[in-house]
PDB file of C-alpha atoms in Angstrom:
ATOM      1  CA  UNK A   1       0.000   0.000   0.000  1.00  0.00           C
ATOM      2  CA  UNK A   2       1.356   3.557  -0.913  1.00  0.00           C
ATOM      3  CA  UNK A   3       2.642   5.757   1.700  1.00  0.00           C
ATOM      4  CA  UNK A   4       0.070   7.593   2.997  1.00  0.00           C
ATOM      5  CA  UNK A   5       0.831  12.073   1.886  1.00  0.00           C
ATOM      6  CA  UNK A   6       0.835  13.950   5.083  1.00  0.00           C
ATOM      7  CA  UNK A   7      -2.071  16.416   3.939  1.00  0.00           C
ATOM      8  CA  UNK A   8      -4.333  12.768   4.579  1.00  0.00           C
ATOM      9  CA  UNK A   9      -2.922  12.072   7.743  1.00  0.00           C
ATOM     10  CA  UNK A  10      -3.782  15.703   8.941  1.00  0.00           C
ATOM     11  CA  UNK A  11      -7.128  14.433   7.393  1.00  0.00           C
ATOM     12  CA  UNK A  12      -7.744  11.794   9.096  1.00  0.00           C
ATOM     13  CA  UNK A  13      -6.822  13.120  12.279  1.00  0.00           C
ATOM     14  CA  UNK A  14      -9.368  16.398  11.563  1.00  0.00           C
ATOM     15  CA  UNK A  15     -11.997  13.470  11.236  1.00  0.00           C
ATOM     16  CA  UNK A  16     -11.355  11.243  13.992  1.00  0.00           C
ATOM     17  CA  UNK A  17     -10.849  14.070  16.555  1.00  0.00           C
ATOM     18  CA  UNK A  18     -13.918  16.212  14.963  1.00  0.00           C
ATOM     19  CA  UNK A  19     -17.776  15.525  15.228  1.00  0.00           C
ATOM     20  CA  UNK A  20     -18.703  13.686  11.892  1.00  0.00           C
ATOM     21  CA  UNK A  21     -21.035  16.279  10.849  1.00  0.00           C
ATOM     22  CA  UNK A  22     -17.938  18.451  10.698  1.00  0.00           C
ATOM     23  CA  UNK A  23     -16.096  16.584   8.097  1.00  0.00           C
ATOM     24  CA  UNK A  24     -18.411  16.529   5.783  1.00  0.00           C
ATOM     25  CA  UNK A  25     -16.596  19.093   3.026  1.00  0.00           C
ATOM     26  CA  UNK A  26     -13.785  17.179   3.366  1.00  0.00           C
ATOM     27  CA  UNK A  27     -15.541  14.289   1.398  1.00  0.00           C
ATOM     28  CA  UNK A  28     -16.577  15.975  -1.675  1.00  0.00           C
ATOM     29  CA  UNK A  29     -15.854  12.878  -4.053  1.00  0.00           C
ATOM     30  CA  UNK A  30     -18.219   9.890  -4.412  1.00  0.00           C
ATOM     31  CA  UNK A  31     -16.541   6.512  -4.287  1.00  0.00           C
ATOM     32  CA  UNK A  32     -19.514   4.607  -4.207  1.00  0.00           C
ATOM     33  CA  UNK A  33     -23.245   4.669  -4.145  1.00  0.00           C
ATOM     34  CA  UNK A  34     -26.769   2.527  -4.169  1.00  0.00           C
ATOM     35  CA  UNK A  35     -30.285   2.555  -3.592  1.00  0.00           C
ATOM     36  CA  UNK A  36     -32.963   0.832  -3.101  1.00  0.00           C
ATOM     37  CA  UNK A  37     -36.710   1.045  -3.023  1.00  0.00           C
ATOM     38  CA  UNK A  38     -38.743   1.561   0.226  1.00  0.00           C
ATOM     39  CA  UNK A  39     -42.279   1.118  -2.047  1.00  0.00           C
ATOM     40  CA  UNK A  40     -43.366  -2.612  -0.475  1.00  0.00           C
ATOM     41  CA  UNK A  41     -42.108  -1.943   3.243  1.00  0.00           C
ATOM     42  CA  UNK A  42     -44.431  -1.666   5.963  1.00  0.00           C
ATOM     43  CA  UNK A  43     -44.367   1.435   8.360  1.00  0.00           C
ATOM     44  CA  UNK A  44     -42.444  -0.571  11.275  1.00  0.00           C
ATOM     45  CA  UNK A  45     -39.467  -1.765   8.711  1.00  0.00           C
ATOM     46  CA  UNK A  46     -39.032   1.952   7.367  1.00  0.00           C
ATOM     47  CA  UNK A  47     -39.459   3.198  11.019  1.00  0.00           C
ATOM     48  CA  UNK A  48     -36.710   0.091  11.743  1.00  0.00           C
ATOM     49  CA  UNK A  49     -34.171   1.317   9.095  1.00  0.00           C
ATOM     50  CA  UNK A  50     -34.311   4.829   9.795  1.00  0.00           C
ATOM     51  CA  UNK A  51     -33.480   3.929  13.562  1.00  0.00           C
ATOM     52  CA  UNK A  52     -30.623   2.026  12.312  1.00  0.00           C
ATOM     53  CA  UNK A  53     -29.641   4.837   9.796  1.00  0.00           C
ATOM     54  CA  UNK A  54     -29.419   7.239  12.948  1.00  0.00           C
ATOM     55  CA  UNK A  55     -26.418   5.285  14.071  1.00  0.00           C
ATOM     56  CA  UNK A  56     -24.539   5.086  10.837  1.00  0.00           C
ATOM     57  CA  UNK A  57     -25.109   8.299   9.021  1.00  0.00           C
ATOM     58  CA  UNK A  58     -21.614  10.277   9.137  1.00  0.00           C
ATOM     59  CA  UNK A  59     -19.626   7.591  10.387  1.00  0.00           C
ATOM     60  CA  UNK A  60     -16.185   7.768   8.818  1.00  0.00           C
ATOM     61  CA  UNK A  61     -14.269   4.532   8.468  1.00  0.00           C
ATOM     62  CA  UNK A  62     -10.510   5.541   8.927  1.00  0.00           C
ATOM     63  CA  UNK A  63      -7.813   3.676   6.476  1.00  0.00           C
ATOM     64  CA  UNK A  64      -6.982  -0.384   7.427  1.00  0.00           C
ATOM     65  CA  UNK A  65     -10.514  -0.169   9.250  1.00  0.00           C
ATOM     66  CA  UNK A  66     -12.829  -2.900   9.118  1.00  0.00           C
ATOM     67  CA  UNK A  67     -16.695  -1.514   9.290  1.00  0.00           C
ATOM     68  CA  UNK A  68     -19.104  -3.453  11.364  1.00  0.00           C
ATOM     69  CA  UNK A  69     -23.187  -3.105  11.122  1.00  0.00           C
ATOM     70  CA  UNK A  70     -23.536  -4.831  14.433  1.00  0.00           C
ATOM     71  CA  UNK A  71     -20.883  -2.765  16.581  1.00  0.00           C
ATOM     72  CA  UNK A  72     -22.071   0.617  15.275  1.00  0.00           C
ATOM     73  CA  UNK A  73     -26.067  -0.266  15.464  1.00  0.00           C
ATOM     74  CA  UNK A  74     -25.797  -2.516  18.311  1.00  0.00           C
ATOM     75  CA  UNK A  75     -28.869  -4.698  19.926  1.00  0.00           C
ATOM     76  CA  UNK A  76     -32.051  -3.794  18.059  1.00  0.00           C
ATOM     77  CA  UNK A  77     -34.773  -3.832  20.948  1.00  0.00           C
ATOM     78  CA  UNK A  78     -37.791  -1.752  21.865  1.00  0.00           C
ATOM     79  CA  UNK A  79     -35.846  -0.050  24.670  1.00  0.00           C
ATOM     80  CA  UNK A  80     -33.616   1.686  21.632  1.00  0.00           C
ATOM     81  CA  UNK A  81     -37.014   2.364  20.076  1.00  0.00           C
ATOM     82  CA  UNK A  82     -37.135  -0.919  17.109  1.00  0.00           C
ATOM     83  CA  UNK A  83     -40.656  -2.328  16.237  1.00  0.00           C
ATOM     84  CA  UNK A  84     -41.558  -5.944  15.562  1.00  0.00           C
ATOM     85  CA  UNK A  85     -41.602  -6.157  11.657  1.00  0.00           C
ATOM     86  CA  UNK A  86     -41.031  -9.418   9.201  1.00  0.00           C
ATOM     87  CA  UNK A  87     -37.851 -10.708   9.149  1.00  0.00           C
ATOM     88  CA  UNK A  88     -36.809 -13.909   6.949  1.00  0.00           C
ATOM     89  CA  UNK A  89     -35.587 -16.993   9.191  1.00  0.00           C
ATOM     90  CA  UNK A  90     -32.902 -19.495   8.409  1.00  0.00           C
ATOM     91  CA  UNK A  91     -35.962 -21.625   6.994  1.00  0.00           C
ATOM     92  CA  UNK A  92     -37.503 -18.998   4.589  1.00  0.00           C
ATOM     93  CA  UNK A  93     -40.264 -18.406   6.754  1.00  0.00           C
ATOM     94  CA  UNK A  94     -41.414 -14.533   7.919  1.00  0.00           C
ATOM     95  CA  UNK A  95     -40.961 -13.630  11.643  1.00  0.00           C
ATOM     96  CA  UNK A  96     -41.768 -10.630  13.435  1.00  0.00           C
ATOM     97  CA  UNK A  97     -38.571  -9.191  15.823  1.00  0.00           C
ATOM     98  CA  UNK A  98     -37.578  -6.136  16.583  1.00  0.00           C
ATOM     99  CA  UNK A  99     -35.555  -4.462  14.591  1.00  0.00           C
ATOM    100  CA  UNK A 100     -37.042  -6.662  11.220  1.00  0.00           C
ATOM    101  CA  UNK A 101     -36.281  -4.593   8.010  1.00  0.00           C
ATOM    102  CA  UNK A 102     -32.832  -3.520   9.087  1.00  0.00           C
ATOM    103  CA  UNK A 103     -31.398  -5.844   6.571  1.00  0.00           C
ATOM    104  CA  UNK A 104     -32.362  -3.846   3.822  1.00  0.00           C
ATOM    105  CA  UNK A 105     -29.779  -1.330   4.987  1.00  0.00           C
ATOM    106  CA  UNK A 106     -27.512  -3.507   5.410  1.00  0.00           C
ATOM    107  CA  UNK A 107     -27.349  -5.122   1.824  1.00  0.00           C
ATOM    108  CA  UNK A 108     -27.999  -1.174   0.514  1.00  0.00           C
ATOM    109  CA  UNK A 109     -24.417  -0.243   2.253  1.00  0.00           C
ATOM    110  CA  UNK A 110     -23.108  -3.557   0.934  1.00  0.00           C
ATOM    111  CA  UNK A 111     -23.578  -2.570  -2.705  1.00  0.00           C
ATOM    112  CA  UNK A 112     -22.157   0.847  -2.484  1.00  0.00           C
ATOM    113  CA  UNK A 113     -18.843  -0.960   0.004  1.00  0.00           C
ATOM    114  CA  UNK A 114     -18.967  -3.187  -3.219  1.00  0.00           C
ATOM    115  CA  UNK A 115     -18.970  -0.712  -6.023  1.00  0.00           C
ATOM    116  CA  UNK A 116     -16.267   1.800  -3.586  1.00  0.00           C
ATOM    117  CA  UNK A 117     -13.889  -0.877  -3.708  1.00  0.00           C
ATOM    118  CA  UNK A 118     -13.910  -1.988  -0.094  1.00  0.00           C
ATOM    119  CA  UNK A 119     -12.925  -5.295   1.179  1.00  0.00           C
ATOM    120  CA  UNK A 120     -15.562  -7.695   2.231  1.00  0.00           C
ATOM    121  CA  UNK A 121     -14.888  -9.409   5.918  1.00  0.00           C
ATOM    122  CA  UNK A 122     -18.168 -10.724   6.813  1.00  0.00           C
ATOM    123  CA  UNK A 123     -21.560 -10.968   4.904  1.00  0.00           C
ATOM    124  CA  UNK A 124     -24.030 -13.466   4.616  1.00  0.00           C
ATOM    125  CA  UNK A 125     -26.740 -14.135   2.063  1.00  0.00           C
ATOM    126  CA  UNK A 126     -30.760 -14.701   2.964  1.00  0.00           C
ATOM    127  CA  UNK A 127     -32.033 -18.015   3.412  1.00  0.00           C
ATOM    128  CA  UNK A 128     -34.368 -17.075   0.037  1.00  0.00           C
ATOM    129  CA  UNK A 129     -34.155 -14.056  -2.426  1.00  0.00           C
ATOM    130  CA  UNK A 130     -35.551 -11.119  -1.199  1.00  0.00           C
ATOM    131  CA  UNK A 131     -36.828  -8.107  -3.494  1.00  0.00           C
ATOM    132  CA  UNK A 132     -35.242  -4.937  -2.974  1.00  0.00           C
ATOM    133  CA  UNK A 133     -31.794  -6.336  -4.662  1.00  0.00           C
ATOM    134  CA  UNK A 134     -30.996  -8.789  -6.947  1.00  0.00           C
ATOM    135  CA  UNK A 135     -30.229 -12.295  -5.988  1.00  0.00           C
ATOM    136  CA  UNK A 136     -25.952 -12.349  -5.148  1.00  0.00           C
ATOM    137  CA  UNK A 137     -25.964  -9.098  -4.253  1.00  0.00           C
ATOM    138  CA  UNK A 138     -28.051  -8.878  -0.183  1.00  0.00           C
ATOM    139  CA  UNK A 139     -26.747  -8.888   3.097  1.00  0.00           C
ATOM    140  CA  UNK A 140     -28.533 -10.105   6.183  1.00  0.00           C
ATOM    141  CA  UNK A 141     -27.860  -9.147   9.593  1.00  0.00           C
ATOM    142  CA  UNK A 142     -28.642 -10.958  12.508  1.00  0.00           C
ATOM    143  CA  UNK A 143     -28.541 -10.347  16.118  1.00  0.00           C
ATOM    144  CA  UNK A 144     -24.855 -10.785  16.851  1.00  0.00           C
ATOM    145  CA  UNK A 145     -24.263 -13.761  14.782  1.00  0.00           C
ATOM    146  CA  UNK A 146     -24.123 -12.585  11.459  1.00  0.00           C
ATOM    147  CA  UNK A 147     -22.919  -9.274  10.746  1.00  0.00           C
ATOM    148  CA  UNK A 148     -21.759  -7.152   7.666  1.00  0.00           C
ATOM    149  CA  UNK A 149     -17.833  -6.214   7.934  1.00  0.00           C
ATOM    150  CA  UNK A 150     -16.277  -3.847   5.147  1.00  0.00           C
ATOM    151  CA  UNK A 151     -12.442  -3.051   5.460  1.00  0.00           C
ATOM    152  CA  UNK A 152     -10.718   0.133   3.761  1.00  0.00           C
ATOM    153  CA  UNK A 153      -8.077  -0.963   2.172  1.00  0.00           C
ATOM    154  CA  UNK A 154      -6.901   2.611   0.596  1.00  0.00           C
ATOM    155  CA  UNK A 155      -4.852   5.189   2.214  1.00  0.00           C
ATOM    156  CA  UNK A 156      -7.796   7.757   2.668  1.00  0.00           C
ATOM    157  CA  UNK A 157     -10.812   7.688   5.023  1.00  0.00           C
ATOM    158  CA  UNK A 158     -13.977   7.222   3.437  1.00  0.00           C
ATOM    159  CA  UNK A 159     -17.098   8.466   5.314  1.00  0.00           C
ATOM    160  CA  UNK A 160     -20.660   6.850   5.025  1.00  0.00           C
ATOM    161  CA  UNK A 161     -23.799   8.984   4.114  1.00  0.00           C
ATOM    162  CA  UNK A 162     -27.282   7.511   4.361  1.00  0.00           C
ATOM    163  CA  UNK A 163     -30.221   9.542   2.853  1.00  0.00           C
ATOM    164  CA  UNK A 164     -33.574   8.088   3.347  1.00  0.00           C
ATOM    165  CA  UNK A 165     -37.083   9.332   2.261  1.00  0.00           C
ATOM    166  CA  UNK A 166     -40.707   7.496   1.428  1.00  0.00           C
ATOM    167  CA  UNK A 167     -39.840   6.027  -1.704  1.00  0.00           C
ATOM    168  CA  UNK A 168     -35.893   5.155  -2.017  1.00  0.00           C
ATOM    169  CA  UNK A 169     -33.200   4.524   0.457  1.00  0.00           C
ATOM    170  CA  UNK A 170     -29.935   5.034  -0.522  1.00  0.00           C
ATOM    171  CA  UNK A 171     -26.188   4.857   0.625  1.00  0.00           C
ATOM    172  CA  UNK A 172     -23.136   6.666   0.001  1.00  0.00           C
ATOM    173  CA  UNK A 173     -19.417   6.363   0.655  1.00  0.00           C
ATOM    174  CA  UNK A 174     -17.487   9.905  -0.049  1.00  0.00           C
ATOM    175  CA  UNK A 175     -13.664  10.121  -0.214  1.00  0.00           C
ATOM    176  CA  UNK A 176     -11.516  13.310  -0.135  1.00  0.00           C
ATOM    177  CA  UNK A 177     -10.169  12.738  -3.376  1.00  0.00           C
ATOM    178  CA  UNK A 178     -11.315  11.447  -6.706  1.00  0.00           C
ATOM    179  CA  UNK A 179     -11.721   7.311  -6.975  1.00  0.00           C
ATOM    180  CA  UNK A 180      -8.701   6.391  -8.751  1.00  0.00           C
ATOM    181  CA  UNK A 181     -10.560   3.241 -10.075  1.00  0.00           C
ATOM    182  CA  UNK A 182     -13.445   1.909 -11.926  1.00  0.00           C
ATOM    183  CA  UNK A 183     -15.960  -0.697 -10.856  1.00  0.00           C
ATOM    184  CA  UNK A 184     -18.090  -3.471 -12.220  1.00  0.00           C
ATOM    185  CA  UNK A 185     -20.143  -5.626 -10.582  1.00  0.00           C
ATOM    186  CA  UNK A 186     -21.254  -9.149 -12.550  1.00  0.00           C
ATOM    187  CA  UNK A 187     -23.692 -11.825 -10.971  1.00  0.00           C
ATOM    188  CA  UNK A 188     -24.613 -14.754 -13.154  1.00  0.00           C
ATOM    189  CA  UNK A 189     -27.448 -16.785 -12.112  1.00  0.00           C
ATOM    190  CA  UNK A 190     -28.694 -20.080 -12.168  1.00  0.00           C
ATOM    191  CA  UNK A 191     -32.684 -20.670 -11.779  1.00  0.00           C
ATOM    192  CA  UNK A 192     -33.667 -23.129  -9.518  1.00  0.00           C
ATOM    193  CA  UNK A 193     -36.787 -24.789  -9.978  1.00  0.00           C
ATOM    194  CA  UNK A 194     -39.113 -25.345  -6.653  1.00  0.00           C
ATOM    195  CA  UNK A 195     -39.809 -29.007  -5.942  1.00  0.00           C
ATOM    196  CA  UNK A 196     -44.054 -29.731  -5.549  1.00  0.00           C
ATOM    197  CA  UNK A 197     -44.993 -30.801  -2.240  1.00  0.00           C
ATOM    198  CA  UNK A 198     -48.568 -33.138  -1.883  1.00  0.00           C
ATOM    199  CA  UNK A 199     -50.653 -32.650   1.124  1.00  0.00           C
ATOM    200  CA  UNK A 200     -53.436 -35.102   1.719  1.00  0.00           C
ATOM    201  CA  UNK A 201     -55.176 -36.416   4.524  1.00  0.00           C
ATOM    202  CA  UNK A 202     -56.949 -33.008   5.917  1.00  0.00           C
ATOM    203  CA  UNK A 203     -59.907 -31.206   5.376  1.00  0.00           C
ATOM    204  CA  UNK A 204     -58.172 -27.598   4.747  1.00  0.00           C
ATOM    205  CA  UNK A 205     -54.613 -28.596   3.317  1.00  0.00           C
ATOM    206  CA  UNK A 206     -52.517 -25.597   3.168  1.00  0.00           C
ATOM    207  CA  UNK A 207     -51.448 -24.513  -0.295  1.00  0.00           C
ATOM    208  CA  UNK A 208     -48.354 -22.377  -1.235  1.00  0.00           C
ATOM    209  CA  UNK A 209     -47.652 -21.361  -5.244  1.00  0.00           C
ATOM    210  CA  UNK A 210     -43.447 -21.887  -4.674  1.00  0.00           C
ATOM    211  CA  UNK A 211     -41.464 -19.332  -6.454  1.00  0.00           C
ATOM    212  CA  UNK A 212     -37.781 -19.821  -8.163  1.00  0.00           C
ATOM    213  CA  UNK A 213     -34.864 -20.179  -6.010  1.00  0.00           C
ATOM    214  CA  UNK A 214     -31.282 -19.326  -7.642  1.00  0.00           C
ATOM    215  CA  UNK A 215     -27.700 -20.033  -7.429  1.00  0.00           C
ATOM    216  CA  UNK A 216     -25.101 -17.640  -8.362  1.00  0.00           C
ATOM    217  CA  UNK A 217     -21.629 -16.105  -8.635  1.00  0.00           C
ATOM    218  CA  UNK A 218     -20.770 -12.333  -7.845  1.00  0.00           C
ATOM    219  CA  UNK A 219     -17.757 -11.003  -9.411  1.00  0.00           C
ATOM    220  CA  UNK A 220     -16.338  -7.533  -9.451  1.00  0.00           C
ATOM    221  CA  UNK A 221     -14.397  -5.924 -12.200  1.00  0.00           C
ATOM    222  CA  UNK A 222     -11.791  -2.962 -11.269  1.00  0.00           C
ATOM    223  CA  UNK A 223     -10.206  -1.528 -13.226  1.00  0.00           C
ATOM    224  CA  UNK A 224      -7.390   1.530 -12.749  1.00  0.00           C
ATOM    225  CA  UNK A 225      -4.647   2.650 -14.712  1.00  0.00           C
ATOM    226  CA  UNK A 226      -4.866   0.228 -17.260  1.00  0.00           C
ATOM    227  CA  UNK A 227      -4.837  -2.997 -15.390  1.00  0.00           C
ATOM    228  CA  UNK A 228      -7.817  -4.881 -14.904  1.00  0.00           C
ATOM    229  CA  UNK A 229      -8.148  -7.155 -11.487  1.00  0.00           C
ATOM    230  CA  UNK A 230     -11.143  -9.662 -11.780  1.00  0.00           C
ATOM    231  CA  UNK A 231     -12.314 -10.634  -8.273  1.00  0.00           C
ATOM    232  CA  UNK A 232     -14.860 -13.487  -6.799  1.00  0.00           C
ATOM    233  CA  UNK A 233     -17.049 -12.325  -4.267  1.00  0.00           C
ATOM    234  CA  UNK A 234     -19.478 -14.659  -3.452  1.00  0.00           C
ATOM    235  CA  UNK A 235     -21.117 -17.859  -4.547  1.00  0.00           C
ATOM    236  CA  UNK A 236     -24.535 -18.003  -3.062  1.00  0.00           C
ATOM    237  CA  UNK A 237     -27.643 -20.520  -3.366  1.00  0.00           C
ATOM    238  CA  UNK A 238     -31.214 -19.257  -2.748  1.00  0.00           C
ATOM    239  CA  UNK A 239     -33.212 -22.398  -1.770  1.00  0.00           C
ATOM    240  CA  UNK A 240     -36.142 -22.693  -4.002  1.00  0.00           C
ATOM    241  CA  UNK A 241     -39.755 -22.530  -1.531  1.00  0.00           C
ATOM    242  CA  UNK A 242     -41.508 -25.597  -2.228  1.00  0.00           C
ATOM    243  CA  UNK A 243     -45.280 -25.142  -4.608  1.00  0.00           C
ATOM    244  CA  UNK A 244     -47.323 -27.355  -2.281  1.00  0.00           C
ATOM    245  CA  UNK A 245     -50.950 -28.479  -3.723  1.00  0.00           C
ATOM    246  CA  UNK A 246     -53.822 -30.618  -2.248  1.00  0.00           C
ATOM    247  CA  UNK A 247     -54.233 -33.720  -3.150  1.00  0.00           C
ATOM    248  CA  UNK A 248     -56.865 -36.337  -3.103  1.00  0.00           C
ATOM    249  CA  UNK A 249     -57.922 -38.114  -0.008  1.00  0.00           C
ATOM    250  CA  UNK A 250     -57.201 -42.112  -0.123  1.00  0.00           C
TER     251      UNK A 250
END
């Protein structure tokens, strides 16, 4: 890693001895940014992610540092003010907890630590696709067992800026200079098709349509100063939910 100029370190110590709010003109170039639509969540999981949002916004993530959701959020209860909402458990069913809808953050800041160039430490997939990003390309927090870690591996600080209204959430990370670097993000995908489940036996048997499950491979493309570095990110499988139908009594 290069040297880092002594203008940065002078930086980096404005920002770490400084409120947050302070540094923002000192992070006046984008390095990375993503959003995501707010459209199909319920009033508890917006209310959820701006809660969250509170404790990120204007956090600046110092160079070598690894970025953790769960240390800077910390426990999502009703004392801190979270609501029960729908979260998705390890068995692709819905569950209300506190704090359910936070996850949508998380895979938002994932995407824009992706396209910035950070390292990824820790991040885990859902148990099933969700919709507000594609399959390959989420990140699910939960409780303190799974968490979302993003290192900076460049010799600037890069500061984290969440903006958040009815419609869209979105994510930024700023730098103090330009990105030296360009991105690409690739996920191929391979449909999985949902097995069919018969139910017999009862007078009311439950039915479920199944939907498409999906495995796939995230790759990201950066390229600077006319070298081109082609990296594997993740290889992720979406369990297909089973179509279950009624069938006939014997």
């Amino acid at each position: 890693m290069k040297s880092i100029p002594a203008l940065f370190l002078l930086l980096l110590f404005f920002c770490i001895s400084q409120p947050a709010l302070a540094a923002d003109d000192a992070f006046s170039h984008i390095w990375g940014g993503f959003s995501t639509s707010l459209q199909l969540r319920s009033d508890q999981q917006r209310h959820n992610t701006a809660t969250a949002a509170r404790d990120l916004d204007r956090v600046i993530i110092a160079p070598g540092e690894t970025f953790s959701f769960n240390e800077r959020v910390g426990a999502r209860d009703t004392g801190k003010g979270y609501r029960a909402a729908p979260i998705i458990t390890a068995t692709g069913l819905l569950q209300d907890i506190p704090g359910g809808g936070i996850c949508q953050l998380a895979s938002t800041i994932y995407n824009a630590g992706l396209l910035a160039g950070m390292q990824v430490v820790e991040r885990h997939p859902h148990s099933r696709a969700v919709g507000h990003v594609p399959p390959g390309r989420d990140a699910t927090i939960a409780s303190w067992r799974k968490d979302l870690k993003l290192k900076n591996p460049f010799p600037y600080p890069l500061q984290l800026r969440i903006a958040m209204n009815q419609n869209r959430l979105t994510t930024s990370l700023y730098g103090p200079v330009e990105k030296p670097f360009s991105v690409e993000l690739n996920v191929s995908q391979t449909r999985l098709v949902p097995d069919t489940v018969v139910v017999t036996g009862t007078a009311h048997a439950p039915q479920q349509q199944g939907a498409s499950g999906f495995s796939t491979e995230t790759r990201r493309i950066i390229k600077e100063n006319g070298q081109v570095r082609d990296e594997l990110i993740s290889q992720d499988i979406y369990p297909a939910p089973s179509r279950v139908v009624a069938g006939a009594n014997p």
